[in-house]
Each structure stands twice: as structure tokens, then as C-alpha cells.
mmCIF file of C-alpha atoms in Angstrom:
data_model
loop_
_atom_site.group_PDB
_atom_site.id
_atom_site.type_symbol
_atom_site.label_atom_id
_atom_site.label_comp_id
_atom_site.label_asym_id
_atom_site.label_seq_id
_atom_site.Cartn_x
_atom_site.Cartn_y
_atom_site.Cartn_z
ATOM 1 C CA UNK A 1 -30.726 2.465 -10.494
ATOM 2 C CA UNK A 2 -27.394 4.147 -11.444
ATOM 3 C CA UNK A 3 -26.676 2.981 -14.912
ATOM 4 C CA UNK A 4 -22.696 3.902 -15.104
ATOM 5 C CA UNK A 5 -19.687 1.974 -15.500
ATOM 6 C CA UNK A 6 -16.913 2.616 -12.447
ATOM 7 C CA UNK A 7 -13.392 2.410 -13.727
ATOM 8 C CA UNK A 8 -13.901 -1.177 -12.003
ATOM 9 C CA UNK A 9 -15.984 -2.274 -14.416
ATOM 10 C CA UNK A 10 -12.919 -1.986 -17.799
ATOM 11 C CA UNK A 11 -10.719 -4.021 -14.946
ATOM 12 C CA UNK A 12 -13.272 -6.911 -15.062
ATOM 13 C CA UNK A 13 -13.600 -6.818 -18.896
ATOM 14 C CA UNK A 14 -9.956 -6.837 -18.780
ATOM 15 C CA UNK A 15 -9.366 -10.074 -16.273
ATOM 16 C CA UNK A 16 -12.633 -11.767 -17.727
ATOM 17 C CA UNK A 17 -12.005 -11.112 -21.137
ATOM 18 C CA UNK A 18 -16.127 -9.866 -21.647
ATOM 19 C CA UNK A 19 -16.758 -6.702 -22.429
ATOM 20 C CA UNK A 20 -19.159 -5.779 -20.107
ATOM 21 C CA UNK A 21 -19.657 -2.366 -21.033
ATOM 22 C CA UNK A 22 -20.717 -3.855 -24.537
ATOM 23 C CA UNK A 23 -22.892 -6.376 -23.555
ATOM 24 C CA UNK A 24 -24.712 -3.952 -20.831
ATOM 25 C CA UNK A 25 -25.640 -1.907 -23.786
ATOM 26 C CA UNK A 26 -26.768 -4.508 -25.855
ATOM 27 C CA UNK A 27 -28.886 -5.885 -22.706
ATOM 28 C CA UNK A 28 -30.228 -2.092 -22.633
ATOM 29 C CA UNK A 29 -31.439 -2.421 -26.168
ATOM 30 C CA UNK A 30 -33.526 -5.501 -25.447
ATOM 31 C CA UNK A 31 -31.322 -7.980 -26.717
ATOM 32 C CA UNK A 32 -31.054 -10.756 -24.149
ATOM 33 C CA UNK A 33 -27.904 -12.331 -22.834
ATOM 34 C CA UNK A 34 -28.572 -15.646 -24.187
ATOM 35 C CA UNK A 35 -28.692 -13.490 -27.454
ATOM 36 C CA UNK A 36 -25.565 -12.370 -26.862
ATOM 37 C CA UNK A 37 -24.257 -16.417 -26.614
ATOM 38 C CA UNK A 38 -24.254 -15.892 -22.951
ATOM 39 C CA UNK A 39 -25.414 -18.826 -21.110
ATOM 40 C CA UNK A 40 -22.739 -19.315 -17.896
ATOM 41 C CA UNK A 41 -23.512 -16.886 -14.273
ATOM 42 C CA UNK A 42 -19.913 -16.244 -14.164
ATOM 43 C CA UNK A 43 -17.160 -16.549 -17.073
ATOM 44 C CA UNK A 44 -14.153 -19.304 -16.714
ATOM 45 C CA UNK A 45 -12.073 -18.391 -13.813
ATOM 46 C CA UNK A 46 -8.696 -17.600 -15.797
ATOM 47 C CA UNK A 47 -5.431 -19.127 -14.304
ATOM 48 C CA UNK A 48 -3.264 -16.068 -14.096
ATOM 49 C CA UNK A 49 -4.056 -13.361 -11.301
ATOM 50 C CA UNK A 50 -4.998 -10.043 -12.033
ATOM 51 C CA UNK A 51 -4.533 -7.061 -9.616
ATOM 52 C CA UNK A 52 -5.593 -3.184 -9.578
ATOM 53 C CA UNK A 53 -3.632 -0.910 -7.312
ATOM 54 C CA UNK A 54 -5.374 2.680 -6.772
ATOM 55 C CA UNK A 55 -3.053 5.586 -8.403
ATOM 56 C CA UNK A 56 -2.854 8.927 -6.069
ATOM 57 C CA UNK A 57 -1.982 12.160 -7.288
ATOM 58 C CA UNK A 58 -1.477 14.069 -3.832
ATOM 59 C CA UNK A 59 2.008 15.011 -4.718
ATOM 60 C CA UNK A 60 0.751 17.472 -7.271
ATOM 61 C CA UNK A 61 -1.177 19.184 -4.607
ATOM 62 C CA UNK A 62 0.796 20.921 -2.030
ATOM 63 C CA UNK A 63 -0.322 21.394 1.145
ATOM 64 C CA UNK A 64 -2.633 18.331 0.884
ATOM 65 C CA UNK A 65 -3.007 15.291 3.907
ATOM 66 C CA UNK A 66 -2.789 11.963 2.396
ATOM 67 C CA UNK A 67 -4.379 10.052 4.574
ATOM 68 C CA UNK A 68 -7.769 8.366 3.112
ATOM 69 C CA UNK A 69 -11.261 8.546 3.959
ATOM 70 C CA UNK A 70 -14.424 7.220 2.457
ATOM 71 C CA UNK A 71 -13.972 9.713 -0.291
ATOM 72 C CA UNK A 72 -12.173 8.962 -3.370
ATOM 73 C CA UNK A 73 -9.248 10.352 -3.573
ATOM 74 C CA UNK A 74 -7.523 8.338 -6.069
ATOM 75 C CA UNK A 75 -7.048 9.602 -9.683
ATOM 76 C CA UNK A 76 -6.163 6.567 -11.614
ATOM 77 C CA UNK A 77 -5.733 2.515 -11.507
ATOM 78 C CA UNK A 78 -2.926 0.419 -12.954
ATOM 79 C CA UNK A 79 -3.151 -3.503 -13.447
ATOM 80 C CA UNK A 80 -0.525 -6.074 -13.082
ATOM 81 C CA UNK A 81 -1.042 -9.622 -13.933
ATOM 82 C CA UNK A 82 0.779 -13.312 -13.901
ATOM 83 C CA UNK A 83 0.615 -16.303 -13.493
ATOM 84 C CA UNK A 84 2.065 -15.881 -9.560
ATOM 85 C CA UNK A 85 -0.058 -13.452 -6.951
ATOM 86 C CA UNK A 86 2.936 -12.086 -5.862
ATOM 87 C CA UNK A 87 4.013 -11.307 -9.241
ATOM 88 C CA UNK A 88 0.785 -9.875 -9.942
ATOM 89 C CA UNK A 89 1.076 -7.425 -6.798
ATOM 90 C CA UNK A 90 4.670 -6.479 -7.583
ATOM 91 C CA UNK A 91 3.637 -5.520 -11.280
ATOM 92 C CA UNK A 92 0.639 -3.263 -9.966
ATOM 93 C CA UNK A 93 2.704 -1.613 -7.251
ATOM 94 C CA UNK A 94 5.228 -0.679 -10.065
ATOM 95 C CA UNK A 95 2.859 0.499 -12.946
ATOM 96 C CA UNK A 96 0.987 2.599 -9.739
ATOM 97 C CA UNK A 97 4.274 4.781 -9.243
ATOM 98 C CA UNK A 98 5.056 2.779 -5.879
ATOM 99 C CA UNK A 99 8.947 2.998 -4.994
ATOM 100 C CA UNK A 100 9.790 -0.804 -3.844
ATOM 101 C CA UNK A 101 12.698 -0.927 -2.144
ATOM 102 C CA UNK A 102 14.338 -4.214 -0.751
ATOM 103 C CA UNK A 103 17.062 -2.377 1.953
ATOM 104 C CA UNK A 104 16.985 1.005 4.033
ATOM 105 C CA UNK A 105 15.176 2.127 6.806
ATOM 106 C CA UNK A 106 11.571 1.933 8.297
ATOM 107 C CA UNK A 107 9.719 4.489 9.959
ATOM 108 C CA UNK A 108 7.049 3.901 12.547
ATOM 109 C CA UNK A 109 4.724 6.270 14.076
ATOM 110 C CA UNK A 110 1.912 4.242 15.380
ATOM 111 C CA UNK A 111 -1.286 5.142 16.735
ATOM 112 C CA UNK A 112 -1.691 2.879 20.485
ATOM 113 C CA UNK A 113 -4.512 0.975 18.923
ATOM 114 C CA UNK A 114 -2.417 -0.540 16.152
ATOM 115 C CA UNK A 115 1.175 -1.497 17.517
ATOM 116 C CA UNK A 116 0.296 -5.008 18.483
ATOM 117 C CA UNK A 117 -1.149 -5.586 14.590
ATOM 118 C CA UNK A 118 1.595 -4.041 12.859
ATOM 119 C CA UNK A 119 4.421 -5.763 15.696
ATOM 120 C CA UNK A 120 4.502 -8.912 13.307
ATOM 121 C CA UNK A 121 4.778 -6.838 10.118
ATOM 122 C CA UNK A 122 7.486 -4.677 11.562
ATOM 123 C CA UNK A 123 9.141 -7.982 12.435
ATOM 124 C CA UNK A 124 9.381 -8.921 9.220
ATOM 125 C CA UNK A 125 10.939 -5.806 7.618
ATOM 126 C CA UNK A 126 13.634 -6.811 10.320
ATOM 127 C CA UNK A 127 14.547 -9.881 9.224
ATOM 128 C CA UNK A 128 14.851 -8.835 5.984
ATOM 129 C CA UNK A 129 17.633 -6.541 6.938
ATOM 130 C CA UNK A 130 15.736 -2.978 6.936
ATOM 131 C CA UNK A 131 16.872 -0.770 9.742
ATOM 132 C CA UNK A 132 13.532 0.261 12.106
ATOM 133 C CA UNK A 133 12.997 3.445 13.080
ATOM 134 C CA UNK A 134 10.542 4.958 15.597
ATOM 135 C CA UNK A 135 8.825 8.207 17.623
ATOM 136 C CA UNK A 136 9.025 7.242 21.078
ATOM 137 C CA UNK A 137 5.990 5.188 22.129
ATOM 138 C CA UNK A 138 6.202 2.984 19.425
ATOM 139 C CA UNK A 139 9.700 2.478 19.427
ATOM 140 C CA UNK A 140 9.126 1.360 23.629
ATOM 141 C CA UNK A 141 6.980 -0.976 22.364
ATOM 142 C CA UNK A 142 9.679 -2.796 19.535
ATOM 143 C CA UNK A 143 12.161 -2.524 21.902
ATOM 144 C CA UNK A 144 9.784 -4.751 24.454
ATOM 145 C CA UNK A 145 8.992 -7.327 21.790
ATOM 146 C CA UNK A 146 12.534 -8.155 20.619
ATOM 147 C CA UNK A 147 13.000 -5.287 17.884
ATOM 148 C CA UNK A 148 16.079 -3.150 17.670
ATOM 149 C CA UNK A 149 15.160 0.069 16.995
ATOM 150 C CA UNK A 150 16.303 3.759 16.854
ATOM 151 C CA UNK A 151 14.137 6.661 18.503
ATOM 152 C CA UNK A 152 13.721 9.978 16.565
ATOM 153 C CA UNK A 153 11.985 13.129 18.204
ATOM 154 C CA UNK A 154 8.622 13.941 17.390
ATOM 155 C CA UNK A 155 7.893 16.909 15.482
ATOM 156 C CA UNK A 156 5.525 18.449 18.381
ATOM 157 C CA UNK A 157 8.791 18.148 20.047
ATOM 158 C CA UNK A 158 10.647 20.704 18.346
ATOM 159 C CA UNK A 159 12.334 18.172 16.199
ATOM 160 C CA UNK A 160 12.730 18.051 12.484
ATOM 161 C CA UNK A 161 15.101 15.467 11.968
ATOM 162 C CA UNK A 162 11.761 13.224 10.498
ATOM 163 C CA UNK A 163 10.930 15.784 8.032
ATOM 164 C CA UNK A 164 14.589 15.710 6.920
ATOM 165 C CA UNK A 165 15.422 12.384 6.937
ATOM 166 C CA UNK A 166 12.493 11.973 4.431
ATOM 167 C CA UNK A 167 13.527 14.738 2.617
ATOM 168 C CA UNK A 168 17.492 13.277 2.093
ATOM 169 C CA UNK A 169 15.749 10.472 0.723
ATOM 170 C CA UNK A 170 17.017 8.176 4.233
ATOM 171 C CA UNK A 171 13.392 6.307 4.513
ATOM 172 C CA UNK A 172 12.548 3.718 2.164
ATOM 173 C CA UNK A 173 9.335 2.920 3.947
ATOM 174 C CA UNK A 174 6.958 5.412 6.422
ATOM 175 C CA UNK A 175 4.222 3.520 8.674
ATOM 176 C CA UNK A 176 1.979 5.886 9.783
ATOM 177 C CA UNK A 177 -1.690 5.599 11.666
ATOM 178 C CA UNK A 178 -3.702 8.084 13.798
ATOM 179 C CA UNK A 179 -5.812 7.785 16.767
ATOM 180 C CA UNK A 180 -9.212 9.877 16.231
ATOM 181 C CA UNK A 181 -9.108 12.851 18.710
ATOM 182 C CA UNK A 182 -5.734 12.701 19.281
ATOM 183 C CA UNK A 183 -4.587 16.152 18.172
ATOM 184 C CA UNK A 184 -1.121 16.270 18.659
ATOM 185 C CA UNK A 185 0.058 12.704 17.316
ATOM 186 C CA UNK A 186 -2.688 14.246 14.028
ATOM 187 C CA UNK A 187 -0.906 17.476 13.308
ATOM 188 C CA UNK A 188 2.830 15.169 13.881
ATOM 189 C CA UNK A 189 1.057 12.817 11.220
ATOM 190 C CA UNK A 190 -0.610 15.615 8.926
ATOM 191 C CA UNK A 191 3.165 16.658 8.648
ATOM 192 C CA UNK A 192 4.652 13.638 7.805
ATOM 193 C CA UNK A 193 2.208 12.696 5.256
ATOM 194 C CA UNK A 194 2.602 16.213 3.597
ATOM 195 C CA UNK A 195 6.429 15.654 3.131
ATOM 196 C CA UNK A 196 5.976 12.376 2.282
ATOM 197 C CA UNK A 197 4.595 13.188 -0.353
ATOM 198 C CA UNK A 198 5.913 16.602 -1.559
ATOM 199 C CA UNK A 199 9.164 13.870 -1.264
ATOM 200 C CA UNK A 200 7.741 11.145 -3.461
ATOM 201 C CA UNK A 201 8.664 9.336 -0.356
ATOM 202 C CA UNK A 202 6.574 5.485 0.316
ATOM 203 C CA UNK A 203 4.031 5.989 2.760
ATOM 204 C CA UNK A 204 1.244 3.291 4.009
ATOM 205 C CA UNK A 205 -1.470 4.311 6.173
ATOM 206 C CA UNK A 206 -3.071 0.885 6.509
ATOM 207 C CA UNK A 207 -1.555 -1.750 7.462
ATOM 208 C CA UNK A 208 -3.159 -4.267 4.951
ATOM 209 C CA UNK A 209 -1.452 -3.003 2.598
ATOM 210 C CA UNK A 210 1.696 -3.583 3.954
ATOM 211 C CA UNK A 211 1.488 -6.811 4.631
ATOM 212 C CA UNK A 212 0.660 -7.506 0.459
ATOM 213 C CA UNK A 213 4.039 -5.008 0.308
ATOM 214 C CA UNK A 214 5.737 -7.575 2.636
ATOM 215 C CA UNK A 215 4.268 -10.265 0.359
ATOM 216 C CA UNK A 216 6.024 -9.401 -2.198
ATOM 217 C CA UNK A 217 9.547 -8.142 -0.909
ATOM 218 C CA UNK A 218 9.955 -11.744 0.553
ATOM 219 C CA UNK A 219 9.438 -13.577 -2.932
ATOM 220 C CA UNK A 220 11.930 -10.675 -4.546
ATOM 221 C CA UNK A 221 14.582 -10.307 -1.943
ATOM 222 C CA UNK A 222 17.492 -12.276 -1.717
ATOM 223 C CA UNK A 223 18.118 -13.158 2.014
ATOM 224 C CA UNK A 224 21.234 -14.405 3.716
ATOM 225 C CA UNK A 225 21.297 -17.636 6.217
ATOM 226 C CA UNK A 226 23.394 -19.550 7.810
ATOM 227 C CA UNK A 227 23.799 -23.568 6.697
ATOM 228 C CA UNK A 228 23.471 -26.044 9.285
ATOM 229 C CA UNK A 229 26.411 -28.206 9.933
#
């Protein structure tokens, strides 16, 4: 047994309203839950929606690749809740130190493995007006499916126009995923990351999580269309 509390365990005293931490200790000094008044499996599922966003600190660290691994690497956890899951999401991403922007430009540098999955994301950034940007396989492969999009040089290229159009602040979102093995696209990616985040610049690694980002840009952003006659 490993008798600890995770820093999951004060986010579901939070959204259940039990203290668990409380009640585990009272359970650990023989007093029963039905002694405690505790008769239900699971509490009352509450009507608002309650969300915890991991908090990194890899900007404090120079040097440092962001991408994640099994480890933890998170240093923190902020909560956002409403009545809405969207709102709920939008309120975490905030109170994590996440810059949401609803305009600018999207960079892609995708591993082979992961262009068809992200194609429909990327689709949607379009349509909600963001200008796509690419290294040169993936930006082959938006230009196939329908997807204007602008080619920059890769960094193993001799190129640093990436690095400083993250630097002037130009990308609102980065995209990047890595093929295992792959050495050059890693040390191109390893670079990226690092400026992204010496840059405070918004960087996903998994695509999961863009989709909630998408999520929630949708519900906030305004979008323009034409009325039929």
C-alpha cells in the first residue's frame, strides 16, 4: 500500500465537496465510514464541470526539452469550473498560464505518423481565420488536403526564421510531434520546444489537447459568414 494523497486527491475534495483527506484519516483511526455519515459508493454527481489543467515550469529552466514523458514534469495544477465544459476548460487553460489566442498564425511540424490525425484539427484553426504555417513535409501534405499554407525552412536546413518568428512573438500556436529514431526532425523539435518556451510562446505536443484548445476557441470566437439569400 502507498498511503499518500496525490495533488489529485484536494481536486476531488474540491469537485465532490468531501474531504477525502479527512475522512481517510478518520478511516485510519478505526472509525468506519458509516461513522463518518457515509453511506452512498460515490457522492452526488454535481451539475457544474470541474477541470484540472497540469502547470509546467520549463521556462524557468533554460536549456530544458519540453516535450513529456512518463515522468512528471509538471509543477503545479489549476482548476476551472462552470456550469458549461467549455467554460470549464477555458477557465483552467487561463489560471494554468496558457496564452489563448483567437487570431495569428499556426505552426506545424509534424511527425509522418500524425498528419492525417491532426489534418482535421489543422482544418479547423483555418476556418477560424488563423494563418497555417508549415516545415516542408507537412505543409505538402495541407496543401494536398485543401489547406493553404506557407512553408518555412527547417532549422537542420540552415534556417532560423522558426526560431525568430517565435521569438517576435509571430506564432500564436506551435504543433509539434516527433517520430522515435528520427534524429534530425528530434534535434529541429528539441529546438523549437526550447524557444518556445524560453519565449513563453503556446506549444502542444499532443494533439488531444488541442482539440479541447479547439473546443474552446469555437464557443469564444466570433466568426464571420455569409447569409443566405
Amino acid at each position: 500500500m502507498n498511503p499518500r494523497s496525490s495533488r489529485t486527491v484536494p481536486f476531488l475534495s474540491k469537485a465532490t465537496g468531501y474531504s477525502l483527506a479527512d475522512i481517510a484519516t478518520e478511516a485510519i483511526l478505526g472509525k468506519s465510514l458509516k461513522e463518518q455519515g457515509i453511506f452512498d459508493l460515490y457522492p452526488e454527481e454535481k451539475k457544474r464541470f470541474y477541470v484540472k489543467v497540469p502547470v509546467f515550469s520549463f521556462n524557468k529552466i533554460k536549456g530544458l526539452d519540453t516535450y513529456l514523458s512518463p515522468e512528471m514534469k509538471s509543477t503545479g495544477e489549476a482548476i476551472g469550473y462552470d456550469n458549461k465544459l467549455n467554460r470549464a476548460l477555458y477557465k483552467a487553460l487561463i489560471a494554468s498560464g496558457t496564452k489563448l489566442r483567437n487570431y495569428g498564425t499556426v505552426l506545424a511540424t509534424l511527425a509522418g505518423d500524425d498528419k492525417a490525425e491532426a489534418l482535421p484539427l489543422i482544418k479547423r484553426f483555418y476556418n477560424l481565420g488563423f494563418n497555417i504555417e508549415a516545415t516542408h513535409g507537412t505543409a505538402v501534405f495541407l496543401r494536398e488536403n485543401g489547406v493553404r499554407t506557407r512553408e518555412m525552412k527547417k532549422i537542420s536546413e540552415g534556417s532560423d526564421e522558426i526560431l525568430e518568428a517565435i521569438r517576435k512573438g509571430h506564432i500564436a500556436y506551435i504543433l509539434n510531434t516527433r517520430k522515435a529514431g528520427d534524429h534530425v526532425t528530434a534535434n529541429d523539435g528539441a529546438l523549437i520546444r526550447q524557444c518556445a518556451s524560453e519565449n513563453n510562446a503556446t506549444l502542444f505536443i499532443s494533439l488531444d489537447t488541442v482539440s479541447v484548445l479547439l473546443d474552446v476557441l469555437e464557443e469564444t470566437t466570433q466568426t464571420i459568414s455569409t447569409i443566405d439569400a
